[in-house]
Amino acid sequence: MKRRDFLRNVSAAGLTLALSPALLKAAPDKIGRVLPKRALGKTGELVTILGLGGFHIGWTSEALARATIEAALEAGVRFFDTAESYGPGTSEERYGNYLTPTYRDEIFLMTKSAGE
């Protein structure tokens, strides 16, 4: 697929979602509203359709990282992605410190490694 076709398809999908608020309704959890969920690959795990990547969480200030995570939670994001190289390790530490003590049962936190 050409880049132009991909962007056109993504734009059309975004417009459809924007015009159909009923499609974005999902049952709230103890944090608040939740974005719709889909299966993550072949794992069967359900994750929100949008996630927060951790690269910038590891390379920004502590205060901005926390504010970003809190904004994502308020927006209904429950899928967080990180890797050891994001910081290095700082992103994993911050996600662990901010998310797991309070929201462990509500979120899906994924990390990656370069190990073989």
Short mmCIF file of N, CA, C and O in Angstrom, two decimals:
data_model
loop_
_atom_site.label_atom_id
_atom_site.label_comp_id
_atom_site.label_asym_id
_atom_site.label_seq_id
_atom_site.Cartn_x
_atom_site.Cartn_y
_atom_site.Cartn_z
N MET A 1 0.85 -1.17 0.00
CA MET A 1 0.00 0.00 0.00
C MET A 1 0.89 1.24 0.00
O MET A 1 1.86 1.32 0.75
N LYS A 2 0.54 2.18 -0.82
CA LYS A 2 1.31 3.42 -0.89
C LYS A 2 0.99 4.30 0.31
O LYS A 2 -0.10 4.23 0.88
N ARG A 3 1.95 5.12 0.68
CA ARG A 3 1.80 6.01 1.84
C ARG A 3 0.57 6.88 1.71
O ARG A 3 -0.20 7.05 2.65
N ARG A 4 0.34 7.42 0.54
CA ARG A 4 -0.81 8.30 0.30
C ARG A 4 -2.13 7.55 0.56
O ARG A 4 -3.04 8.08 1.18
N ASP A 5 -2.21 6.29 0.09
CA ASP A 5 -3.42 5.50 0.30
C ASP A 5 -3.61 5.19 1.79
O ASP A 5 -4.71 5.23 2.31
N PHE A 6 -2.49 4.88 2.45
CA PHE A 6 -2.56 4.60 3.89
C PHE A 6 -3.09 5.82 4.64
O PHE A 6 -3.99 5.71 5.47
N LEU A 7 -2.53 6.98 4.36
CA LEU A 7 -2.96 8.20 5.05
C LEU A 7 -4.43 8.52 4.76
O LEU A 7 -5.17 8.95 5.64
N ARG A 8 -4.87 8.30 3.53
CA ARG A 8 -6.26 8.53 3.19
C ARG A 8 -7.17 7.59 3.99
O ARG A 8 -8.19 7.99 4.54
N ASN A 9 -6.79 6.31 4.09
CA ASN A 9 -7.59 5.34 4.83
C ASN A 9 -7.64 5.66 6.32
O ASN A 9 -8.68 5.56 6.96
N VAL A 10 -6.49 6.06 6.88
CA VAL A 10 -6.45 6.42 8.29
C VAL A 10 -7.31 7.66 8.55
O VAL A 10 -8.05 7.73 9.53
N SER A 11 -7.23 8.63 7.66
CA SER A 11 -8.05 9.84 7.80
C SER A 11 -9.53 9.51 7.74
O SER A 11 -10.33 10.04 8.53
N ALA A 12 -9.91 8.65 6.83
CA ALA A 12 -11.31 8.26 6.70
C ALA A 12 -11.78 7.54 7.97
O ALA A 12 -12.89 7.79 8.46
N ALA A 13 -10.94 6.67 8.50
CA ALA A 13 -11.31 5.95 9.72
C ALA A 13 -11.45 6.92 10.89
O ALA A 13 -12.38 6.81 11.69
N GLY A 14 -10.53 7.88 10.99
CA GLY A 14 -10.60 8.87 12.06
C GLY A 14 -11.85 9.72 11.96
O GLY A 14 -12.51 10.00 12.96
N LEU A 15 -12.20 10.11 10.77
CA LEU A 15 -13.41 10.90 10.56
C LEU A 15 -14.65 10.10 10.94
O LEU A 15 -15.57 10.62 11.58
N THR A 16 -14.68 8.83 10.57
CA THR A 16 -15.80 7.98 10.93
C THR A 16 -15.96 7.89 12.44
O THR A 16 -17.06 8.02 12.96
N LEU A 17 -14.85 7.69 13.14
CA LEU A 17 -14.92 7.62 14.60
C LEU A 17 -15.34 8.95 15.21
O LEU A 17 -16.12 8.99 16.15
N ALA A 18 -14.83 10.04 14.66
CA ALA A 18 -15.18 11.36 15.18
C ALA A 18 -16.66 11.67 15.00
O ALA A 18 -17.28 12.31 15.84
N LEU A 19 -17.22 11.19 13.91
CA LEU A 19 -18.63 11.45 13.63
C LEU A 19 -19.56 10.44 14.29
O LEU A 19 -20.76 10.61 14.28
N SER A 20 -19.00 9.40 14.87
CA SER A 20 -19.80 8.35 15.50
C SER A 20 -19.39 8.17 16.96
O SER A 20 -18.74 7.20 17.31
N PRO A 21 -19.77 9.08 17.84
CA PRO A 21 -19.36 8.98 19.23
C PRO A 21 -19.81 7.68 19.90
O PRO A 21 -19.19 7.20 20.82
N ALA A 22 -20.90 7.10 19.40
CA ALA A 22 -21.38 5.85 20.00
C ALA A 22 -20.34 4.74 19.86
O ALA A 22 -20.28 3.83 20.68
N LEU A 23 -19.51 4.80 18.82
CA LEU A 23 -18.47 3.78 18.63
C LEU A 23 -17.39 3.86 19.71
O LEU A 23 -16.69 2.90 19.94
N LEU A 24 -17.25 5.01 20.34
CA LEU A 24 -16.19 5.19 21.33
C LEU A 24 -16.65 4.94 22.76
O LEU A 24 -15.89 5.11 23.68
N LYS A 25 -17.90 4.53 22.93
CA LYS A 25 -18.39 4.28 24.27
C LYS A 25 -17.92 2.91 24.75
O LYS A 25 -18.01 1.93 24.05
N ALA A 26 -17.41 2.87 25.93
CA ALA A 26 -16.99 1.64 26.58
C ALA A 26 -17.30 1.76 28.05
O ALA A 26 -17.41 2.86 28.58
N ALA A 27 -17.45 0.63 28.69
CA ALA A 27 -17.76 0.65 30.12
C ALA A 27 -16.61 1.28 30.90
O ALA A 27 -15.46 0.96 30.66
N PRO A 28 -16.92 2.20 31.81
CA PRO A 28 -15.85 2.80 32.61
C PRO A 28 -15.27 1.80 33.61
O PRO A 28 -15.90 0.81 33.95
N ASP A 29 -14.07 2.07 34.07
CA ASP A 29 -13.46 1.28 35.13
C ASP A 29 -13.31 2.17 36.35
O ASP A 29 -13.86 3.26 36.40
N LYS A 30 -12.53 1.74 37.35
CA LYS A 30 -12.41 2.55 38.58
C LYS A 30 -11.66 3.86 38.36
O LYS A 30 -11.75 4.76 39.17
N ILE A 31 -10.94 3.99 37.24
CA ILE A 31 -10.23 5.23 36.93
C ILE A 31 -11.17 6.22 36.26
O ILE A 31 -11.10 7.41 36.49
N GLY A 32 -12.05 5.72 35.41
CA GLY A 32 -12.97 6.57 34.66
C GLY A 32 -13.30 5.94 33.33
O GLY A 32 -13.30 4.71 33.19
N ARG A 33 -13.56 6.79 32.33
CA ARG A 33 -13.93 6.26 31.02
C ARG A 33 -12.75 5.53 30.39
O ARG A 33 -11.59 5.84 30.68
N VAL A 34 -13.07 4.57 29.54
CA VAL A 34 -12.06 3.74 28.90
C VAL A 34 -12.31 3.75 27.40
O VAL A 34 -13.44 3.62 26.96
N LEU A 35 -11.25 3.87 26.64
CA LEU A 35 -11.35 3.74 25.18
C LEU A 35 -11.72 2.31 24.84
O LEU A 35 -11.45 1.39 25.61
N PRO A 36 -12.32 2.09 23.68
CA PRO A 36 -12.62 0.71 23.25
C PRO A 36 -11.35 -0.13 23.21
O PRO A 36 -10.25 0.40 23.04
N LYS A 37 -11.52 -1.43 23.35
CA LYS A 37 -10.37 -2.34 23.37
C LYS A 37 -10.42 -3.30 22.19
O LYS A 37 -11.49 -3.62 21.68
N ARG A 38 -9.23 -3.75 21.82
CA ARG A 38 -9.07 -4.75 20.76
C ARG A 38 -8.01 -5.75 21.21
O ARG A 38 -7.19 -5.45 22.06
N ALA A 39 -8.03 -6.93 20.58
CA ALA A 39 -7.05 -7.96 20.90
C ALA A 39 -5.66 -7.53 20.43
O ALA A 39 -5.52 -6.96 19.35
N LEU A 40 -4.67 -7.77 21.25
CA LEU A 40 -3.28 -7.46 20.92
C LEU A 40 -2.68 -8.65 20.19
O LEU A 40 -2.32 -9.66 20.81
N GLY A 41 -2.60 -8.55 18.88
CA GLY A 41 -2.04 -9.62 18.06
C GLY A 41 -2.68 -10.95 18.34
O GLY A 41 -3.90 -11.05 18.47
N LYS A 42 -1.88 -11.98 18.49
CA LYS A 42 -2.38 -13.33 18.75
C LYS A 42 -2.43 -13.66 20.24
O LYS A 42 -2.73 -14.79 20.62
N THR A 43 -2.12 -12.66 21.08
CA THR A 43 -2.05 -12.92 22.52
C THR A 43 -3.43 -13.11 23.13
O THR A 43 -3.57 -13.74 24.18
N GLY A 44 -4.45 -12.49 22.53
CA GLY A 44 -5.78 -12.54 23.11
C GLY A 44 -6.01 -11.49 24.18
O GLY A 44 -7.12 -11.31 24.65
N GLU A 45 -4.95 -10.80 24.58
CA GLU A 45 -5.08 -9.73 25.57
C GLU A 45 -5.82 -8.55 24.96
O GLU A 45 -5.54 -8.17 23.82
N LEU A 46 -6.75 -7.98 25.69
CA LEU A 46 -7.47 -6.82 25.20
C LEU A 46 -6.78 -5.56 25.70
O LEU A 46 -6.53 -5.41 26.89
N VAL A 47 -6.47 -4.67 24.76
CA VAL A 47 -5.83 -3.40 25.08
C VAL A 47 -6.62 -2.28 24.42
O VAL A 47 -7.30 -2.49 23.42
N THR A 48 -6.52 -1.08 24.97
CA THR A 48 -7.23 0.05 24.37
C THR A 48 -6.70 0.32 22.96
O THR A 48 -5.54 0.05 22.67
N ILE A 49 -7.58 0.87 22.12
CA ILE A 49 -7.21 1.08 20.72
C ILE A 49 -6.09 2.11 20.56
O ILE A 49 -5.44 2.14 19.54
N LEU A 50 -5.87 2.91 21.57
CA LEU A 50 -4.73 3.84 21.61
C LEU A 50 -3.91 3.53 22.84
O LEU A 50 -4.44 3.19 23.90
N GLY A 51 -2.61 3.66 22.71
CA GLY A 51 -1.72 3.44 23.83
C GLY A 51 -0.76 4.60 23.96
O GLY A 51 -0.67 5.46 23.08
N LEU A 52 -0.05 4.63 25.06
CA LEU A 52 0.97 5.65 25.28
C LEU A 52 2.33 5.00 25.21
O LEU A 52 2.65 4.12 26.02
N GLY A 53 3.12 5.41 24.22
CA GLY A 53 4.48 4.92 24.10
C GLY A 53 5.37 5.55 25.14
O GLY A 53 5.13 6.67 25.60
N GLY A 54 6.41 4.84 25.53
CA GLY A 54 7.22 5.30 26.64
C GLY A 54 8.50 6.02 26.29
O GLY A 54 9.22 6.45 27.20
N PHE A 55 8.82 6.17 25.01
CA PHE A 55 10.10 6.79 24.67
C PHE A 55 10.23 8.16 25.32
O PHE A 55 11.22 8.45 26.00
N HIS A 56 9.23 9.00 25.13
CA HIS A 56 9.31 10.35 25.69
C HIS A 56 9.16 10.36 27.21
O HIS A 56 9.61 11.29 27.86
N ILE A 57 8.57 9.33 27.78
CA ILE A 57 8.45 9.23 29.25
C ILE A 57 9.83 9.08 29.88
O ILE A 57 10.10 9.61 30.95
N GLY A 58 10.72 8.39 29.20
CA GLY A 58 12.06 8.17 29.73
C GLY A 58 13.02 9.32 29.50
O GLY A 58 14.04 9.41 30.18
N TRP A 59 12.72 10.19 28.56
CA TRP A 59 13.68 11.25 28.21
C TRP A 59 13.21 12.64 28.60
O TRP A 59 13.86 13.62 28.25
N THR A 60 12.12 12.77 29.30
CA THR A 60 11.63 14.08 29.70
C THR A 60 11.78 14.25 31.21
O THR A 60 12.29 13.37 31.89
N SER A 61 11.31 15.36 31.73
CA SER A 61 11.40 15.57 33.17
C SER A 61 10.42 14.67 33.91
O SER A 61 9.43 14.21 33.35
N GLU A 62 10.69 14.46 35.16
CA GLU A 62 9.82 13.64 36.01
C GLU A 62 8.40 14.20 36.05
O GLU A 62 7.42 13.47 35.91
N ALA A 63 8.29 15.51 36.21
CA ALA A 63 6.97 16.15 36.31
C ALA A 63 6.19 16.02 35.00
O ALA A 63 5.00 15.71 35.01
N LEU A 64 6.84 16.23 33.87
CA LEU A 64 6.15 16.13 32.59
C LEU A 64 5.78 14.68 32.29
O LEU A 64 4.71 14.41 31.74
N ALA A 65 6.62 13.74 32.67
CA ALA A 65 6.32 12.33 32.47
C ALA A 65 5.06 11.95 33.25
O ALA A 65 4.15 11.32 32.72
N ARG A 66 5.00 12.36 34.50
CA ARG A 66 3.84 12.04 35.33
C ARG A 66 2.57 12.69 34.78
O ARG A 66 1.51 12.07 34.70
N ALA A 67 2.66 13.94 34.36
CA ALA A 67 1.51 14.65 33.80
C ALA A 67 1.02 13.97 32.51
O ALA A 67 -0.19 13.86 32.28
N THR A 68 1.95 13.50 31.70
CA THR A 68 1.59 12.81 30.46
C THR A 68 0.86 11.51 30.76
O THR A 68 -0.16 11.20 30.14
N ILE A 69 1.36 10.74 31.70
CA ILE A 69 0.73 9.48 32.08
C ILE A 69 -0.67 9.74 32.64
O ILE A 69 -1.64 9.06 32.29
N GLU A 70 -0.79 10.72 33.51
CA GLU A 70 -2.10 11.04 34.09
C GLU A 70 -3.08 11.52 33.03
O GLU A 70 -4.26 11.14 33.06
N ALA A 71 -2.62 12.31 32.06
CA ALA A 71 -3.49 12.77 30.97
C ALA A 71 -3.97 11.58 30.13
O ALA A 71 -5.14 11.54 29.72
N ALA A 72 -3.09 10.63 29.88
CA ALA A 72 -3.47 9.45 29.11
C ALA A 72 -4.53 8.64 29.86
O ALA A 72 -5.52 8.20 29.26
N LEU A 73 -4.34 8.46 31.16
CA LEU A 73 -5.34 7.73 31.95
C LEU A 73 -6.69 8.44 31.92
O LEU A 73 -7.72 7.79 31.74
N GLU A 74 -6.69 9.75 32.07
CA GLU A 74 -7.93 10.52 32.04
C GLU A 74 -8.61 10.43 30.68
O GLU A 74 -9.84 10.46 30.59
N ALA A 75 -7.83 10.29 29.61
CA ALA A 75 -8.38 10.18 28.26
C ALA A 75 -8.88 8.78 27.93
O ALA A 75 -9.42 8.55 26.86
N GLY A 76 -8.69 7.84 28.83
CA GLY A 76 -9.19 6.49 28.62
C GLY A 76 -8.17 5.48 28.15
O GLY A 76 -8.50 4.34 27.87
N VAL A 77 -6.90 5.88 28.08
CA VAL A 77 -5.84 4.97 27.65
C VAL A 77 -5.53 4.02 28.80
O VAL A 77 -5.36 4.44 29.94
N ARG A 78 -5.44 2.72 28.47
CA ARG A 78 -5.06 1.71 29.47
C ARG A 78 -3.93 0.82 28.96
O ARG A 78 -3.59 -0.17 29.58
N PHE A 79 -3.35 1.17 27.82
CA PHE A 79 -2.27 0.40 27.20
C PHE A 79 -1.02 1.27 27.18
O PHE A 79 -1.02 2.37 26.62
N PHE A 80 0.05 0.80 27.81
CA PHE A 80 1.29 1.54 27.92
C PHE A 80 2.44 0.66 27.43
O PHE A 80 2.53 -0.49 27.81
N ASP A 81 3.29 1.24 26.60
CA ASP A 81 4.38 0.51 25.98
C ASP A 81 5.71 1.16 26.34
O ASP A 81 5.82 2.38 26.33
N THR A 82 6.68 0.35 26.67
CA THR A 82 7.99 0.87 27.03
C THR A 82 9.08 -0.11 26.58
O THR A 82 8.79 -1.15 26.00
N ALA A 83 10.32 0.26 26.83
CA ALA A 83 11.47 -0.60 26.54
C ALA A 83 12.62 -0.14 27.41
O ALA A 83 12.68 1.02 27.84
N GLU A 84 13.55 -1.04 27.65
CA GLU A 84 14.70 -0.71 28.50
C GLU A 84 15.49 0.45 27.93
O GLU A 84 16.03 1.27 28.66
N SER A 85 15.55 0.56 26.62
CA SER A 85 16.36 1.61 25.99
C SER A 85 15.72 2.99 26.05
O SER A 85 16.34 3.97 25.67
N TYR A 86 14.49 3.09 26.52
CA TYR A 86 13.82 4.39 26.62
C TYR A 86 14.25 5.08 27.91
O TYR A 86 13.58 5.06 28.91
N GLY A 87 15.36 5.67 27.90
CA GLY A 87 15.74 6.43 29.09
C GLY A 87 17.19 6.47 29.47
O GLY A 87 17.64 7.53 29.76
N PRO A 88 17.99 5.47 29.49
CA PRO A 88 17.73 4.03 29.40
C PRO A 88 17.20 3.48 30.73
O PRO A 88 17.77 3.74 31.78
N GLY A 89 16.11 2.79 30.64
CA GLY A 89 15.47 2.21 31.82
C GLY A 89 14.56 3.16 32.57
O GLY A 89 13.74 2.74 33.37
N THR A 90 14.69 4.44 32.32
CA THR A 90 13.91 5.44 33.06
C THR A 90 12.43 5.32 32.77
O THR A 90 11.60 5.45 33.67
N SER A 91 12.08 5.05 31.54
CA SER A 91 10.67 4.89 31.18
C SER A 91 10.04 3.74 31.95
O SER A 91 8.95 3.87 32.51
N GLU A 92 10.73 2.61 31.99
CA GLU A 92 10.21 1.45 32.74
C GLU A 92 10.05 1.79 34.22
O GLU A 92 9.03 1.44 34.84
N GLU A 93 11.04 2.47 34.79
CA GLU A 93 10.97 2.84 36.20
C GLU A 93 9.79 3.77 36.47
O GLU A 93 9.05 3.59 37.44
N ARG A 94 9.61 4.76 35.63
CA ARG A 94 8.52 5.72 35.83
C ARG A 94 7.15 5.06 35.67
O ARG A 94 6.25 5.28 36.47
N TYR A 95 7.00 4.25 34.62
CA TYR A 95 5.73 3.54 34.47
C TYR A 95 5.48 2.65 35.68
O TYR A 95 4.37 2.60 36.21
N GLY A 96 6.51 1.95 36.13
CA GLY A 96 6.36 1.10 37.30
C GLY A 96 5.97 1.88 38.54
O GLY A 96 5.09 1.48 39.29
N ASN A 97 6.62 3.01 38.75
CA ASN A 97 6.33 3.83 39.93
C ASN A 97 4.95 4.47 39.89
O ASN A 97 4.28 4.59 40.91
N TYR A 98 4.51 4.93 38.71
CA TYR A 98 3.24 5.66 38.60
C TYR A 98 2.05 4.75 38.39
O TYR A 98 0.96 5.04 38.87
N LEU A 99 2.23 3.67 37.65
CA LEU A 99 1.08 2.86 37.25
C LEU A 99 0.81 1.64 38.12
O LEU A 99 -0.33 1.39 38.48
N THR A 100 1.84 0.88 38.41
CA THR A 100 1.58 -0.41 39.04
C THR A 100 1.06 -0.35 40.47
O THR A 100 0.23 -1.18 40.84
N PRO A 101 1.46 0.59 41.31
CA PRO A 101 0.92 0.56 42.68
C PRO A 101 -0.59 0.79 42.73
O PRO A 101 -1.28 0.16 43.52
N THR A 102 -1.10 1.65 41.89
CA THR A 102 -2.51 2.03 41.97
C THR A 102 -3.36 1.40 40.87
O THR A 102 -4.51 1.05 41.11
N TYR A 103 -2.82 1.26 39.67
CA TYR A 103 -3.63 0.88 38.52
C TYR A 103 -3.28 -0.49 37.94
O TYR A 103 -3.71 -0.81 36.83
N ARG A 104 -2.55 -1.30 38.65
CA ARG A 104 -2.07 -2.59 38.15
C ARG A 104 -3.17 -3.42 37.49
O ARG A 104 -2.97 -4.02 36.44
N ASP A 105 -4.35 -3.47 38.08
CA ASP A 105 -5.43 -4.30 37.56
C ASP A 105 -6.20 -3.65 36.43
O ASP A 105 -7.03 -4.30 35.78
N GLU A 106 -5.96 -2.38 36.18
CA GLU A 106 -6.72 -1.65 35.16
C GLU A 106 -5.96 -1.45 33.86
O GLU A 106 -6.57 -1.15 32.83
N ILE A 107 -4.65 -1.59 33.88
CA ILE A 107 -3.84 -1.24 32.72
C ILE A 107 -3.14 -2.47 32.15
O ILE A 107 -3.05 -3.51 32.79
N PHE A 108 -2.61 -2.31 30.92
CA PHE A 108 -1.75 -3.32 30.30
C PHE A 108 -0.43 -2.62 30.03
O PHE A 108 -0.37 -1.68 29.23
N LEU A 109 0.62 -3.04 30.71
CA LEU A 109 1.95 -2.45 30.57
C LEU A 109 2.84 -3.45 29.85
O LEU A 109 3.03 -4.57 30.30
N MET A 110 3.39 -3.03 28.72
CA MET A 110 4.21 -3.91 27.88
C MET A 110 5.62 -3.32 27.77
O MET A 110 5.78 -2.11 27.65
N THR A 111 6.62 -4.18 27.85
CA THR A 111 8.00 -3.75 27.64
C THR A 111 8.64 -4.66 26.62
O THR A 111 8.12 -5.75 26.31
N LYS A 112 9.75 -4.21 26.08
CA LYS A 112 10.47 -4.97 25.06
C LYS A 112 11.94 -5.01 25.44
O LYS A 112 12.40 -4.19 26.21
N SER A 113 12.65 -5.97 24.85
CA SER A 113 14.10 -6.00 25.04
C SER A 113 14.76 -6.36 23.72
O SER A 113 14.10 -6.86 22.80
N ALA A 114 16.05 -6.13 23.65
CA ALA A 114 16.80 -6.46 22.45
C ALA A 114 17.41 -7.85 22.55
O ALA A 114 18.16 -8.27 21.68
N GLY A 115 17.08 -8.57 23.62
CA GLY A 115 17.62 -9.91 23.82
C GLY A 115 17.20 -10.86 22.72
O GLY A 115 16.17 -10.71 22.09
N GLU A 116 18.02 -11.85 22.51
CA GLU A 116 17.69 -12.82 21.46
C GLU A 116 17.22 -14.11 22.04
O GLU A 116 17.49 -14.57 23.04
#
